[in-house]
Short mmCIF file of C-alpha atoms in Angstrom, two decimals:
data_model
loop_
_atom_site.label_atom_id
_atom_site.label_comp_id
_atom_site.label_asym_id
_atom_site.label_seq_id
_atom_site.Cartn_x
_atom_site.Cartn_y
_atom_site.Cartn_z
CA MET A 745 2.46 -0.03 15.15
CA ALA A 746 5.68 1.78 14.43
CA PRO A 747 5.83 3.61 11.10
CA PRO A 748 7.92 1.82 8.50
CA ASP A 749 11.17 3.24 7.23
CA ASP A 750 10.45 5.42 4.19
CA GLY A 751 13.89 6.91 3.73
CA PHE A 752 13.31 10.10 5.70
CA PRO A 753 15.90 10.95 8.36
CA LEU A 754 14.53 10.34 11.81
CA ALA A 755 16.84 12.00 14.27
CA SER A 756 18.99 14.42 12.33
CA ARG A 757 16.69 17.31 11.53
CA VAL A 758 17.74 19.73 14.26
CA THR A 759 21.04 20.47 15.91
CA ARG A 760 19.69 21.75 19.23
CA PRO A 761 21.53 19.92 22.03
CA PRO A 762 19.46 17.64 24.23
CA GLY A 763 17.63 19.30 27.08
CA ARG A 764 18.88 19.02 30.60
CA PRO A 765 16.95 16.43 32.61
CA SER A 766 16.05 16.82 36.21
CA THR A 767 18.73 16.50 38.86
CA ALA A 768 17.20 13.50 40.58
CA PRO A 769 19.93 10.96 41.40
CA GLU A 770 19.85 8.14 38.90
CA ALA A 771 19.91 5.37 41.52
CA SER A 772 17.07 6.95 43.48
CA MET A 773 15.05 7.46 40.30
CA GLN A 774 15.48 3.85 39.22
CA THR A 775 14.55 2.58 42.69
CA THR A 776 11.34 4.63 42.64
CA HIS A 777 10.48 3.45 39.14
CA VAL A 778 11.05 -0.17 40.09
CA LEU A 779 8.92 0.22 43.22
CA VAL A 780 6.06 1.78 41.24
CA LEU A 781 6.29 -0.95 38.62
CA VAL A 782 6.28 -3.76 41.19
CA LEU A 783 3.27 -2.27 42.98
CA TYR A 784 1.43 -1.98 39.67
CA LEU A 785 2.23 -5.57 38.70
CA LEU A 786 1.03 -6.80 42.10
CA LEU A 787 -2.19 -4.85 41.65
CA MET A 788 -2.77 -6.44 38.25
CA VAL A 789 -2.17 -9.89 39.74
CA GLY A 790 -4.66 -9.07 42.50
CA ILE A 791 -7.32 -8.02 39.97
CA GLY A 792 -6.76 -11.18 37.98
CA ALA A 793 -6.97 -13.38 41.07
CA TRP A 794 -10.15 -11.65 42.30
CA PHE A 795 -12.02 -12.14 39.04
CA SER A 796 -10.70 -15.67 38.58
CA ARG A 797 -13.00 -16.86 41.36
CA SER A 798 -15.57 -19.40 40.22
CA LYS A 799 -18.54 -17.24 41.21
CA GLU A 800 -17.28 -14.43 38.96
CA VAL A 801 -16.61 -16.64 35.93
CA SER A 802 -18.80 -19.73 35.80
CA THR A 803 -19.95 -19.79 32.16
CA GLY A 804 -18.58 -19.15 28.69
CA ASP A 805 -20.63 -15.95 28.49
CA ASP A 806 -19.08 -14.72 31.74
CA PHE A 807 -15.64 -15.34 30.26
CA VAL A 808 -16.31 -13.63 26.91
CA PHE A 809 -18.93 -10.98 27.78
CA ALA A 810 -18.21 -10.36 31.50
CA GLY A 811 -21.80 -11.21 32.40
CA ARG A 812 -22.98 -8.15 30.41
CA ASN A 813 -23.06 -6.04 33.58
CA LEU A 814 -19.97 -3.83 33.31
CA PRO A 815 -20.50 -0.25 34.57
CA ARG A 816 -20.26 2.41 31.87
CA PRO A 817 -16.94 3.90 33.10
CA VAL A 818 -15.44 0.42 32.96
CA MET A 819 -16.88 -0.11 29.47
CA ILE A 820 -15.29 3.14 28.28
CA GLY A 821 -12.01 2.31 29.99
CA THR A 822 -11.79 -1.17 28.49
CA LEU A 823 -12.59 0.12 24.99
CA LEU A 824 -9.87 2.76 25.34
CA ALA A 825 -7.20 0.56 26.90
CA THR A 826 -7.88 -2.31 24.50
CA TRP A 827 -7.26 -0.13 21.48
CA VAL A 828 -4.49 2.12 22.85
CA GLY A 829 -1.52 -0.16 23.38
CA SER A 830 2.01 -0.22 22.05
CA GLY A 831 0.67 0.94 18.68
CA THR A 832 -0.06 4.35 20.23
CA ILE A 833 2.36 4.67 23.16
CA ILE A 834 5.30 3.44 21.07
CA GLY A 835 4.20 3.60 17.41
CA GLY A 836 2.28 6.88 17.65
CA ALA A 837 5.05 8.52 19.66
CA SER A 838 7.59 7.26 17.12
CA PHE A 839 5.62 8.87 14.30
CA ALA A 840 5.37 12.18 16.18
CA TYR A 841 9.10 12.05 16.93
CA SER A 842 9.87 11.41 13.27
CA TYR A 843 7.46 13.79 11.51
CA GLY A 844 6.07 16.27 14.04
CA PRO A 845 2.80 16.86 15.91
CA LEU A 846 0.64 18.04 13.00
CA ALA A 847 1.42 15.10 10.73
CA SER A 848 0.54 12.85 13.66
CA ILE A 849 -3.06 13.85 13.08
CA PHE A 850 -3.10 11.58 10.04
CA PHE A 851 -1.49 8.65 11.83
CA LEU A 852 -3.65 8.88 14.95
CA ALA A 853 -6.90 10.07 13.34
CA GLY A 854 -7.78 6.55 12.29
CA THR A 855 -8.83 5.92 15.89
CA PRO A 856 -11.47 8.68 16.39
CA VAL A 857 -12.76 8.43 12.81
CA GLY A 858 -13.15 4.67 13.17
CA ILE A 859 -14.86 5.11 16.55
CA ALA A 860 -17.31 7.55 14.96
CA VAL A 861 -18.32 4.84 12.47
CA LEU A 862 -18.67 2.28 15.27
CA TYR A 863 -20.85 4.75 17.18
CA GLY A 864 -23.40 4.62 14.40
CA LEU A 865 -23.34 0.81 14.43
CA ALA A 866 -23.01 0.21 18.20
CA SER A 867 -26.66 -0.66 18.87
CA ARG A 868 -26.77 -3.17 16.03
CA ILE A 869 -23.46 -4.71 17.09
CA ARG A 870 -24.87 -5.19 20.60
CA GLN A 871 -28.02 -6.69 19.15
CA GLY A 872 -25.97 -9.30 17.31
CA ALA A 873 -23.75 -10.04 20.34
CA ALA A 874 -21.71 -12.64 18.47
CA TYR A 875 -18.79 -14.37 20.13
CA THR A 876 -16.49 -13.61 17.18
CA VAL A 877 -16.41 -11.48 14.03
CA PRO A 878 -16.19 -14.60 11.84
CA GLU A 879 -19.50 -15.70 13.41
CA LEU A 880 -21.05 -12.43 12.23
CA LEU A 881 -19.68 -13.07 8.76
CA GLU A 882 -21.17 -16.57 8.65
CA ARG A 883 -24.63 -15.22 9.42
CA ARG A 884 -24.47 -13.25 6.19
CA TYR A 885 -22.07 -15.11 3.91
CA GLY A 886 -21.84 -18.71 5.08
CA VAL A 887 -19.42 -21.03 6.81
CA SER A 888 -16.59 -20.86 4.23
CA VAL A 889 -16.21 -17.11 4.78
CA ARG A 890 -16.26 -17.71 8.52
CA MET A 891 -13.40 -20.18 8.37
CA ILE A 892 -11.19 -17.96 6.22
CA ALA A 893 -11.88 -15.02 8.52
CA ALA A 894 -11.06 -17.14 11.58
CA VAL A 895 -7.65 -18.09 10.18
CA ILE A 896 -6.84 -14.46 9.36
CA THR A 897 -7.97 -13.34 12.81
CA VAL A 898 -6.00 -15.93 14.78
CA LEU A 899 -2.81 -15.22 12.82
CA ALA A 900 -3.23 -11.46 13.14
CA TYR A 901 -4.05 -11.53 16.84
CA THR A 902 -1.19 -13.89 17.66
CA GLY A 903 1.21 -11.49 15.95
CA ILE A 904 -0.29 -8.45 17.70
CA THR A 905 -0.04 -10.22 21.06
CA ALA A 906 3.62 -11.01 20.36
CA TYR A 907 4.20 -7.32 19.60
CA GLN A 908 2.76 -6.40 23.00
CA PHE A 909 5.16 -8.83 24.69
CA THR A 910 8.07 -7.18 22.89
CA GLY A 911 6.93 -3.62 23.65
CA GLY A 912 6.29 -4.41 27.30
CA GLY A 913 9.71 -6.00 27.59
CA GLN A 914 11.28 -2.79 26.31
CA ILE A 915 9.52 -0.74 29.00
CA ILE A 916 10.62 -3.12 31.76
CA SER A 917 14.20 -2.91 30.49
CA VAL A 918 14.04 0.90 30.82
CA ILE A 919 12.95 0.63 34.46
CA THR A 920 14.85 -2.41 35.72
CA PRO A 921 18.17 -4.17 35.10
CA LEU A 922 16.28 -6.84 33.15
CA SER A 923 16.97 -7.17 29.44
CA PRO A 924 14.12 -6.64 26.92
CA GLU A 925 13.98 -10.41 26.42
CA GLN A 926 13.66 -11.05 30.17
CA GLY A 927 11.09 -8.28 30.44
CA ALA A 928 9.08 -9.90 27.65
CA VAL A 929 8.85 -13.06 29.78
CA VAL A 930 7.39 -11.08 32.68
CA VAL A 931 4.87 -9.38 30.39
CA ALA A 932 3.91 -12.64 28.69
CA LEU A 933 3.22 -14.30 32.03
CA LEU A 934 1.11 -11.42 33.34
CA VAL A 935 -0.83 -11.00 30.08
CA THR A 936 -1.63 -14.70 30.00
CA PHE A 937 -2.58 -14.76 33.68
CA LEU A 938 -5.07 -11.91 33.28
CA ALA A 939 -6.65 -13.49 30.19
CA VAL A 940 -6.78 -17.09 31.43
CA GLY A 941 -8.13 -16.27 34.88
CA GLY A 942 -11.12 -13.97 34.87
CA GLY A 943 -11.61 -13.55 31.12
CA LEU A 944 -13.14 -10.25 30.08
CA LYS A 945 -14.05 -9.33 33.66
CA SER A 946 -10.46 -9.21 34.87
CA VAL A 947 -9.25 -7.70 31.60
CA ALA A 948 -11.96 -5.00 31.62
CA TRP A 949 -11.32 -3.88 35.21
CA SER A 950 -7.55 -3.86 34.71
CA ASP A 951 -8.21 -1.89 31.50
CA PHE A 952 -10.21 0.66 33.47
CA LEU A 953 -7.47 1.15 36.03
CA SER A 954 -4.80 1.35 33.34
CA ALA A 955 -6.79 3.97 31.44
CA LEU A 956 -7.05 6.15 34.54
CA ILE A 957 -3.30 5.93 35.19
CA ILE A 958 -2.08 6.63 31.68
CA VAL A 959 -4.53 9.45 30.94
CA ALA A 960 -3.71 11.21 34.22
CA CYS A 961 0.05 10.86 33.64
CA LEU A 962 -0.04 12.02 30.02
CA LEU A 963 -2.12 15.08 30.87
CA ALA A 964 0.10 15.95 33.85
CA ALA A 965 3.26 15.47 31.80
CA LEU A 966 2.25 17.97 29.11
CA PRO A 967 2.71 21.21 31.10
CA LEU A 968 5.89 19.88 32.71
CA VAL A 969 7.60 18.92 29.46
CA LEU A 970 6.35 21.78 27.29
CA GLY A 971 6.51 24.40 30.05
CA THR A 972 9.37 23.46 32.35
CA ASP A 973 11.76 21.45 30.18
CA LEU A 974 11.24 23.40 26.94
CA GLY A 975 10.45 26.87 28.28
CA GLY A 976 6.88 27.12 27.10
CA VAL A 977 4.73 26.21 24.12
CA GLY A 978 6.16 29.02 22.01
CA GLU A 979 9.73 27.90 22.57
CA TYR A 980 8.78 24.28 21.87
CA TRP A 981 7.18 25.30 18.57
CA ARG A 982 10.14 27.44 17.49
CA ASP A 983 12.61 24.64 18.23
CA LEU A 984 10.84 22.22 15.92
CA PRO A 985 12.35 22.00 12.42
CA ASP A 986 10.41 23.63 9.60
CA ASP A 987 8.81 20.50 8.17
CA TYR A 988 7.66 19.43 11.66
CA ARG A 989 5.53 22.59 11.75
CA THR A 990 3.68 21.64 8.57
CA LEU A 991 0.57 19.49 8.29
CA SER A 992 2.38 16.90 6.17
CA GLY A 993 5.58 16.64 8.21
CA GLY A 994 7.50 16.33 4.95
CA LEU A 995 5.48 13.32 3.80
CA GLY A 996 3.47 13.04 0.60
CA ALA A 997 -0.31 12.73 0.47
CA LEU A 998 -0.20 9.02 -0.38
CA GLN A 999 2.20 8.33 2.47
CA LEU A 1000 -0.08 10.11 4.95
CA LEU A 1001 -3.08 8.18 3.68
CA GLY A 1002 -1.07 4.99 3.98
CA TYR A 1003 -0.51 5.71 7.66
CA PHE A 1004 -4.15 6.60 8.31
CA LEU A 1005 -5.90 3.66 6.67
CA PRO A 1006 -4.45 0.61 8.50
CA LEU A 1007 -5.58 1.73 11.98
CA PHE A 1008 -8.89 3.00 10.62
CA LEU A 1009 -9.68 -0.30 8.93
CA LEU A 1010 -8.41 -2.36 11.86
CA ILE A 1011 -10.71 -0.68 14.39
CA LEU A 1012 -13.73 -1.07 12.08
CA ALA A 1013 -13.39 -4.85 12.12
CA ASP A 1014 -11.55 -5.32 15.41
CA GLN A 1015 -13.06 -8.30 17.17
CA ASN A 1016 -12.18 -6.80 20.55
CA MET A 1017 -14.46 -3.83 19.85
CA TYR A 1018 -17.35 -6.08 18.81
CA GLN A 1019 -16.97 -8.31 21.85
CA ARG A 1020 -16.91 -5.36 24.24
CA LEU A 1021 -19.92 -3.74 22.65
CA GLY A 1022 -21.58 -7.13 22.88
CA ALA A 1023 -20.81 -7.09 26.61
CA ALA A 1024 -22.86 -3.90 27.14
CA ARG A 1025 -26.19 -4.19 28.97
CA ASP A 1026 -28.15 -3.14 25.88
CA GLY A 1027 -27.85 -1.26 22.60
CA ALA A 1028 -28.26 2.17 24.17
CA GLU A 1029 -25.49 1.47 26.68
CA ALA A 1030 -23.22 0.24 23.88
CA ARG A 1031 -23.80 3.50 22.02
CA ARG A 1032 -23.15 5.69 25.07
CA SER A 1033 -19.96 3.76 25.87
CA THR A 1034 -18.75 4.24 22.30
CA GLY A 1035 -19.36 7.97 22.66
CA GLY A 1036 -17.26 8.01 25.81
CA PHE A 1037 -14.57 6.02 24.00
CA PHE A 1038 -14.51 8.64 21.22
CA LEU A 1039 -14.04 11.55 23.63
CA SER A 1040 -11.48 9.80 25.84
CA SER A 1041 -9.35 8.77 22.85
CA PHE A 1042 -8.24 12.39 22.43
CA LEU A 1043 -6.94 12.38 26.01
CA VAL A 1044 -4.32 9.90 24.84
CA THR A 1045 -3.61 10.65 21.18
CA VAL A 1046 -3.14 14.41 21.57
CA PRO A 1047 -0.64 14.19 24.49
CA VAL A 1048 1.26 11.40 22.71
CA ALA A 1049 1.65 13.55 19.59
CA LEU A 1050 2.85 16.56 21.59
CA LEU A 1051 5.13 14.62 23.93
CA GLY A 1052 6.60 12.52 21.12
CA SER A 1053 7.57 15.61 19.13
CA ALA A 1054 8.81 17.37 22.28
CA ALA A 1055 11.12 14.42 22.89
CA PHE A 1056 12.70 15.09 19.49
CA VAL A 1057 13.63 18.61 20.61
CA LEU A 1058 15.00 17.38 23.94
CA MET A 1059 16.68 14.17 22.75
CA PRO A 1060 17.33 14.29 18.99
CA GLY A 1061 19.51 11.20 18.92
CA ILE A 1062 17.34 8.53 20.54
CA GLU A 1063 15.40 5.71 18.95
CA PRO A 1064 11.99 7.08 17.85
CA ASP A 1065 10.18 4.14 19.44
CA SER A 1066 11.30 5.28 22.89
CA ALA A 1067 10.20 8.90 22.52
CA VAL A 1068 7.59 9.10 25.31
CA LEU A 1069 9.25 6.45 27.45
CA SER A 1070 12.57 8.31 27.48
CA LEU A 1071 10.94 11.42 28.91
CA ALA A 1072 10.21 9.36 32.01
CA GLY A 1073 13.26 7.10 31.99
CA GLU A 1074 15.79 9.92 31.48
CA GLY A 1075 14.46 12.14 34.26
CA TYR A 1076 12.62 14.87 32.33
CA LEU A 1077 9.62 14.25 34.57
CA PRO A 1078 9.43 14.14 38.37
CA VAL A 1079 10.54 10.74 39.58
CA LEU A 1080 7.16 9.53 40.84
CA MET A 1081 5.31 10.79 37.77
CA GLY A 1082 7.90 9.21 35.51
CA GLY A 1083 7.41 5.91 37.27
CA LEU A 1084 3.63 6.18 36.93
CA LEU A 1085 3.92 7.08 33.25
CA LEU A 1086 6.13 4.05 32.57
CA ALA A 1087 3.83 1.83 34.60
CA GLY A 1088 0.81 3.28 32.80
CA ALA A 1089 2.39 2.67 29.40
CA LEU A 1090 3.15 -0.89 30.45
CA ALA A 1091 -0.43 -1.14 31.73
CA PHE A 1092 -1.87 -0.29 28.33
CA ILE A 1093 0.41 -2.77 26.62
CA ILE A 1094 -0.48 -5.54 29.06
CA THR A 1095 -4.21 -4.94 28.80
CA THR A 1096 -4.04 -4.74 25.01
CA GLY A 1097 -2.11 -8.00 24.93
CA SER A 1098 -4.63 -9.65 27.25
CA SER A 1099 -7.50 -8.48 25.06
CA PHE A 1100 -6.03 -9.76 21.81
CA LEU A 1101 -5.01 -13.00 23.49
CA LEU A 1102 -8.49 -13.54 24.94
CA SER A 1103 -10.15 -12.61 21.67
CA GLY A 1104 -7.95 -14.84 19.52
CA ALA A 1105 -8.65 -17.74 21.86
CA GLY A 1106 -12.35 -17.11 21.25
CA ASN A 1107 -11.79 -17.86 17.56
CA VAL A 1108 -10.20 -21.18 18.49
CA VAL A 1109 -13.17 -22.08 20.72
CA TYR A 1110 -16.15 -20.90 18.70
CA ASP A 1111 -14.96 -20.89 15.10
CA VAL A 1112 -12.64 -23.90 15.09
CA THR A 1113 -13.51 -26.26 17.95
CA ARG A 1114 -17.28 -25.75 17.97
CA ARG A 1115 -18.13 -24.77 14.39
CA LEU A 1116 -15.49 -26.46 12.22
CA LEU A 1117 -14.81 -29.59 14.30
CA GLY A 1118 -18.37 -29.85 15.61
CA VAL A 1119 -17.31 -30.52 19.21
CA GLN A 1120 -20.28 -30.29 21.60
CA MET A 1121 -19.45 -28.34 24.76
CA ASP A 1122 -21.37 -27.42 27.87
CA ASP A 1123 -20.43 -24.23 29.75
CA ARG A 1124 -17.81 -25.90 31.91
CA ARG A 1125 -16.06 -27.59 29.01
CA ARG A 1126 -16.23 -24.48 26.83
CA LEU A 1127 -14.62 -22.45 29.63
CA LEU A 1128 -11.83 -25.04 29.93
CA VAL A 1129 -11.15 -25.05 26.18
CA HIS A 1130 -11.09 -21.25 26.13
CA ARG A 1131 -8.49 -21.14 28.87
CA LEU A 1132 -6.36 -23.79 27.18
CA ALA A 1133 -6.56 -21.81 23.93
CA VAL A 1134 -5.35 -18.70 25.79
CA LEU A 1135 -2.34 -20.63 27.06
CA GLY A 1136 -1.59 -22.04 23.62
CA ILE A 1137 -1.78 -18.73 21.75
CA GLY A 1138 0.23 -17.02 24.49
CA ALA A 1139 3.00 -19.58 24.13
CA VAL A 1140 3.07 -19.27 20.33
CA ALA A 1141 3.09 -15.46 20.56
CA TYR A 1142 6.05 -15.54 22.93
CA VAL A 1143 8.00 -17.87 20.64
CA LEU A 1144 7.32 -15.58 17.67
CA GLY A 1145 8.55 -12.54 19.53
CA ARG A 1146 11.59 -14.19 21.12
CA PHE A 1147 13.01 -16.65 18.61
CA PHE A 1148 11.64 -15.72 15.19
CA PRO A 1149 11.79 -11.94 14.76
CA THR A 1150 11.57 -12.20 10.97
CA VAL A 1151 8.36 -14.21 11.32
CA LEU A 1152 7.07 -11.56 13.69
CA GLU A 1153 7.75 -8.93 11.05
CA LEU A 1154 5.62 -10.97 8.66
CA GLN A 1155 2.93 -11.14 11.33
CA MET A 1156 2.96 -7.34 11.51
CA TYR A 1157 1.55 -7.34 8.00
CA SER A 1158 -1.56 -8.65 9.69
CA TYR A 1159 -2.46 -5.12 10.77
CA THR A 1160 -3.13 -4.35 7.13
CA VAL A 1161 -4.21 -7.86 6.15
CA TYR A 1162 -6.84 -7.97 8.87
CA GLY A 1163 -8.17 -4.52 8.05
CA VAL A 1164 -8.42 -4.82 4.27
CA ALA A 1165 -9.63 -8.43 4.34
CA LEU A 1166 -12.30 -8.18 7.04
CA ALA A 1167 -13.43 -4.55 7.29
CA PRO A 1168 -15.19 -4.31 3.88
CA PRO A 1169 -17.21 -7.56 4.28
CA VAL A 1170 -18.08 -6.71 7.89
CA LEU A 1171 -19.28 -3.20 7.04
CA ALA A 1172 -21.26 -4.59 4.10
CA ILE A 1173 -23.29 -6.62 6.60
CA PHE A 1174 -24.67 -3.34 7.89
CA LEU A 1175 -24.50 -1.10 4.85
CA TRP A 1176 -24.91 -3.06 1.58
CA ARG A 1177 -27.58 -5.71 1.14
CA ARG A 1178 -26.21 -7.02 -2.15
CA ALA A 1179 -22.82 -8.16 -0.85
CA SER A 1180 -22.59 -11.88 -1.57
CA LYS A 1181 -20.74 -14.88 -0.24
CA TRP A 1182 -18.50 -15.12 -3.30
CA GLY A 1183 -17.82 -11.40 -3.26
CA ALA A 1184 -16.72 -11.51 0.39
CA LEU A 1185 -14.68 -14.68 -0.02
CA THR A 1186 -12.84 -13.47 -3.13
CA ALA A 1187 -12.18 -10.03 -1.62
CA MET A 1188 -10.72 -11.53 1.57
CA LEU A 1189 -8.39 -13.95 -0.19
CA LEU A 1190 -7.24 -11.59 -2.95
CA SER A 1191 -6.57 -8.62 -0.63
CA THR A 1192 -4.57 -10.86 1.71
CA VAL A 1193 -2.40 -12.14 -1.14
CA VAL A 1194 -1.90 -8.64 -2.57
CA THR A 1195 -0.85 -7.26 0.84
CA ILE A 1196 1.72 -9.98 1.51
CA VAL A 1197 3.15 -9.85 -2.03
CA TRP A 1198 3.40 -6.03 -1.95
CA GLU A 1199 5.16 -6.11 1.41
CA GLN A 1200 7.55 -8.83 0.26
CA LEU A 1201 8.42 -6.70 -2.77
CA GLY A 1202 9.45 -3.94 -0.36
CA GLN A 1203 6.51 -1.58 -1.02
CA PRO A 1204 7.36 -0.62 -4.64
CA TYR A 1205 7.47 3.11 -5.40
CA GLY A 1206 7.21 3.79 -1.66
CA VAL A 1207 3.47 3.04 -1.70
CA ASN A 1208 2.06 1.52 1.48
CA SER A 1209 0.42 -1.84 0.81
CA VAL A 1210 -2.95 -0.70 2.15
CA LEU A 1211 -3.21 1.78 -0.74
CA VAL A 1212 -3.06 -1.16 -3.14
CA SER A 1213 -4.88 -3.90 -1.26
CA LEU A 1214 -7.84 -1.82 -0.03
CA PRO A 1215 -9.00 -0.83 -3.54
CA VAL A 1216 -8.52 -4.46 -4.58
CA SER A 1217 -10.71 -5.58 -1.68
CA LEU A 1218 -13.47 -3.04 -2.32
CA VAL A 1219 -13.58 -3.48 -6.10
CA THR A 1220 -13.53 -7.26 -5.81
CA LEU A 1221 -16.28 -7.29 -3.17
CA VAL A 1222 -18.58 -5.13 -5.30
CA ALA A 1223 -17.79 -6.64 -8.71
CA VAL A 1224 -17.98 -10.30 -7.71
CA SER A 1225 -21.13 -9.70 -5.62
CA LEU A 1226 -22.87 -8.18 -8.64
CA VAL A 1227 -21.74 -10.96 -10.98
CA LEU A 1228 -22.32 -13.81 -8.50
CA PRO A 1229 -25.17 -12.73 -6.21
CA ASP A 1230 -26.52 -14.89 -3.44
CA SER A 1231 -29.82 -16.63 -4.03
CA GLY A 1232 -32.68 -15.10 -2.10
CA VAL A 1233 -32.65 -11.92 -0.04
CA PRO A 1234 -29.56 -11.52 2.16
CA ARG A 1235 -30.19 -10.95 5.83
CA THR A 1236 -28.98 -7.70 7.33
CA GLU A 1237 -30.41 -7.92 10.85
CA MET A 1238 -27.61 -8.69 13.28
CA ALA A 1239 -29.97 -10.64 15.54
CA ALA A 1240 -30.75 -13.13 12.79
CA ASP A 1241 -30.08 -16.68 13.84
CA ALA A 1242 -27.35 -18.52 12.01
CA GLU A 1243 -28.77 -21.67 10.44
CA THR A 1244 -25.61 -23.48 11.41
CA ALA A 1245 -25.45 -22.41 15.04
CA ASP A 1246 -24.80 -25.21 17.47
CA PRO A 1247 -28.23 -25.98 18.99
CA LYS A 1248 -26.70 -27.41 22.14
CA ASP A 1249 -24.62 -24.32 22.94
#
């Protein structure tokens, strides 16, 4: 998620001329990059085709939970790659380019802090093993809360998927003669193919491979960019403008908090995280995988912060969104490594898109088709409906990104909407027994309205909407729950059976 414009200059803070890229011939560099990209795309297609075989995916549980037999390295890789997409490779790098490496701590810290919270809840999340987050909410609050949450989730995940199409198209346009719009078509097709074929199995294994590629490239790029292109860490640090060397990056405390909270809240209630932890063999394995996710997240966020700010020193006039990508595309890295870095960045975006597409389709299957409409489905029919839902959401996401950019901007509010609306009620399932149906329902609706209205007003006084809507959500949840408590003792065990579960499923 790229940081919004807050009036601070983005590319005019230093006057140092751009660094001198490597002397690799441009035509040769582009040919190598295209070759690496094509090979990567073919590999992703091969993974999708392999796990699309009927013996790999024969039931709805295989499609959603990958048979609950993923090896731990794959579990860690899929957690990492699912979360680290264009929001980090493009948005995080843009923030570092705009405000410096130290301020990036606040933007990127939402990931490890959120993972630390999930680590404490991982065993209980695995115990519940729900198909969707709205299903978890129904177990505690009832069907009305589930339906509202399902609508919010589908809208948010469709918008996030569309953003991955757009970001992936930008990367392809850097590597090939294709335009960003044409590149978005390629990404949309591959994302949909991975999700519709093998479900979580194909997505998880492609996630694992993508994580290996991007982590290796980011770590290898650090000494080359900071050491070779900039003359060492000391020279890099001295060439940064004064405010880039401060912890705030020139931003106020409220602005920094406004950047931290959306990602933090999103990961706490992210359906992708819950589904992957539900795919672990048991609670202990879910916890260990979350620990690995926590450690591996620094292997991405720290290099992105350093490389993004280094790109500002080398190329002070570029678009902030392209900070890390331009290091590869403009020849600051060896040709092969640059191609791998671009392919790895595209890999993360594709796998993130596949995950959100697959997860959003799960809401259509389990929350809408099965729960709301009451359609009875055996495994074969449920698998078919899930795949059709993937195709439908993929098509809508592409239309949003291609033909209705202003609608897509509205969809981007869903980062905050999803976090402030769903995170407090979801966490209350684990942490506060007195949270009630009416408290959760009122908090979800009111925080959603406040977020959209605040964004439409243009963030008055420069205050990020999350700083307004999160207090509204928390206060409403607590106050209404105390005034209108549920009858009886609320259930807090995640393994509790939902009274309304479909007995034939």
